[in-house]
């Protein structure tokens, strides 16, 4: 015979609890990861040859550097926000 309604609910709730505990154990280290994202991009831009074409595209290179660093800046700002809701809004709006 099948499980009754209460038993199904208990099984489902147990699975959800285990999943939540696993998610709580994960550490994302987003500050560190965003820094590791921005650093190679800056190194790449510095490694580009200094040619006339690259001087004309300097605005694009500067924008690439700024945008690579803004990911981390936005995360830090959201992380230092006042409430959990404000933090979530700040992360999701970008």
Short mmCIF file of C-alpha atoms in Angstrom, two decimals:
data_model
loop_
_atom_site.label_atom_id
_atom_site.label_comp_id
_atom_site.label_asym_id
_atom_site.label_seq_id
_atom_site.Cartn_x
_atom_site.Cartn_y
_atom_site.Cartn_z
CA UNK A 1 0.00 0.00 0.00
CA UNK A 2 1.02 3.58 -0.46
CA UNK A 3 2.01 6.10 2.15
CA UNK A 4 -0.67 8.14 3.80
CA UNK A 5 -0.71 11.89 3.46
CA UNK A 6 1.15 12.64 6.73
CA UNK A 7 3.96 10.22 5.92
CA UNK A 8 4.47 11.81 2.48
CA UNK A 9 4.62 15.24 4.10
CA UNK A 10 7.22 14.06 6.63
CA UNK A 11 9.41 12.58 3.88
CA UNK A 12 9.18 15.75 1.82
CA UNK A 13 9.94 17.91 4.85
CA UNK A 14 12.98 15.77 5.74
CA UNK A 15 14.36 16.13 2.21
CA UNK A 16 13.84 19.89 2.32
CA UNK A 17 15.58 20.14 5.70
CA UNK A 18 18.59 18.18 4.44
CA UNK A 19 18.78 20.37 1.35
CA UNK A 20 18.62 23.54 3.45
CA UNK A 21 21.40 22.30 5.73
CA UNK A 22 23.61 21.54 2.73
CA UNK A 23 22.97 24.99 1.29
CA UNK A 24 23.86 26.62 4.60
CA UNK A 25 27.21 24.80 4.63
CA UNK A 26 28.19 26.17 1.21
CA UNK A 27 30.42 29.20 1.36
CA UNK A 28 30.51 31.20 -1.80
CA UNK A 29 33.35 33.62 -0.97
CA UNK A 30 32.00 36.04 -3.54
CA UNK A 31 34.30 38.87 -2.49
CA UNK A 32 37.33 36.70 -3.16
CA UNK A 33 35.88 35.31 -6.40
CA UNK A 34 35.05 38.75 -7.78
CA UNK A 35 38.60 39.88 -7.03
CA UNK A 36 39.97 36.81 -8.80
CA UNK A 37 37.69 37.70 -11.71
CA UNK A 38 38.87 41.31 -12.00
CA UNK A 39 42.62 40.75 -11.59
CA UNK A 40 43.23 38.67 -14.76
CA UNK A 41 41.17 41.11 -16.82
CA UNK A 42 43.36 43.97 -15.69
CA UNK A 43 46.48 41.94 -16.45
CA UNK A 44 45.10 41.15 -19.90
CA UNK A 45 44.47 44.82 -20.70
CA UNK A 46 48.00 45.70 -19.53
CA UNK A 47 49.46 42.96 -21.73
CA UNK A 48 47.91 44.34 -24.91
CA UNK A 49 50.50 45.81 -27.29
CA UNK A 50 50.71 49.58 -27.38
CA UNK A 51 49.68 50.13 -31.00
CA UNK A 52 47.78 52.95 -32.64
CA UNK A 53 44.64 50.81 -32.87
CA UNK A 54 44.76 50.01 -29.16
CA UNK A 55 45.19 53.69 -28.30
CA UNK A 56 41.99 54.39 -30.24
CA UNK A 57 40.24 51.62 -28.31
CA UNK A 58 41.53 52.84 -24.94
CA UNK A 59 37.98 53.81 -23.91
CA UNK A 60 36.88 50.20 -24.37
CA UNK A 61 39.82 48.91 -22.33
CA UNK A 62 39.10 51.36 -19.51
CA UNK A 63 35.42 50.36 -19.57
CA UNK A 64 36.40 46.70 -19.37
CA UNK A 65 38.57 47.38 -16.33
CA UNK A 66 35.85 49.45 -14.62
CA UNK A 67 33.11 46.91 -15.26
CA UNK A 68 35.22 43.97 -14.08
CA UNK A 69 35.78 45.71 -10.75
CA UNK A 70 32.20 46.89 -10.37
CA UNK A 71 30.96 43.33 -9.87
CA UNK A 72 32.87 43.11 -6.60
CA UNK A 73 31.97 46.64 -5.58
CA UNK A 74 28.27 45.96 -6.09
CA UNK A 75 28.48 42.75 -4.07
CA UNK A 76 30.29 44.46 -1.19
CA UNK A 77 27.73 47.27 -1.18
CA UNK A 78 24.86 44.78 -1.13
CA UNK A 79 26.53 42.74 1.59
CA UNK A 80 26.86 45.79 3.82
CA UNK A 81 23.22 46.77 3.34
CA UNK A 82 20.87 47.36 6.22
CA UNK A 83 18.40 44.49 5.78
CA UNK A 84 18.29 41.09 4.14
CA UNK A 85 15.61 42.35 1.74
CA UNK A 86 17.75 45.34 0.76
CA UNK A 87 20.71 43.01 0.23
CA UNK A 88 18.69 40.73 -2.02
CA UNK A 89 17.37 43.69 -4.00
CA UNK A 90 20.86 45.11 -4.47
CA UNK A 91 22.28 41.82 -5.73
CA UNK A 92 19.36 41.09 -8.05
CA UNK A 93 19.14 44.54 -9.62
CA UNK A 94 22.58 44.12 -11.18
#
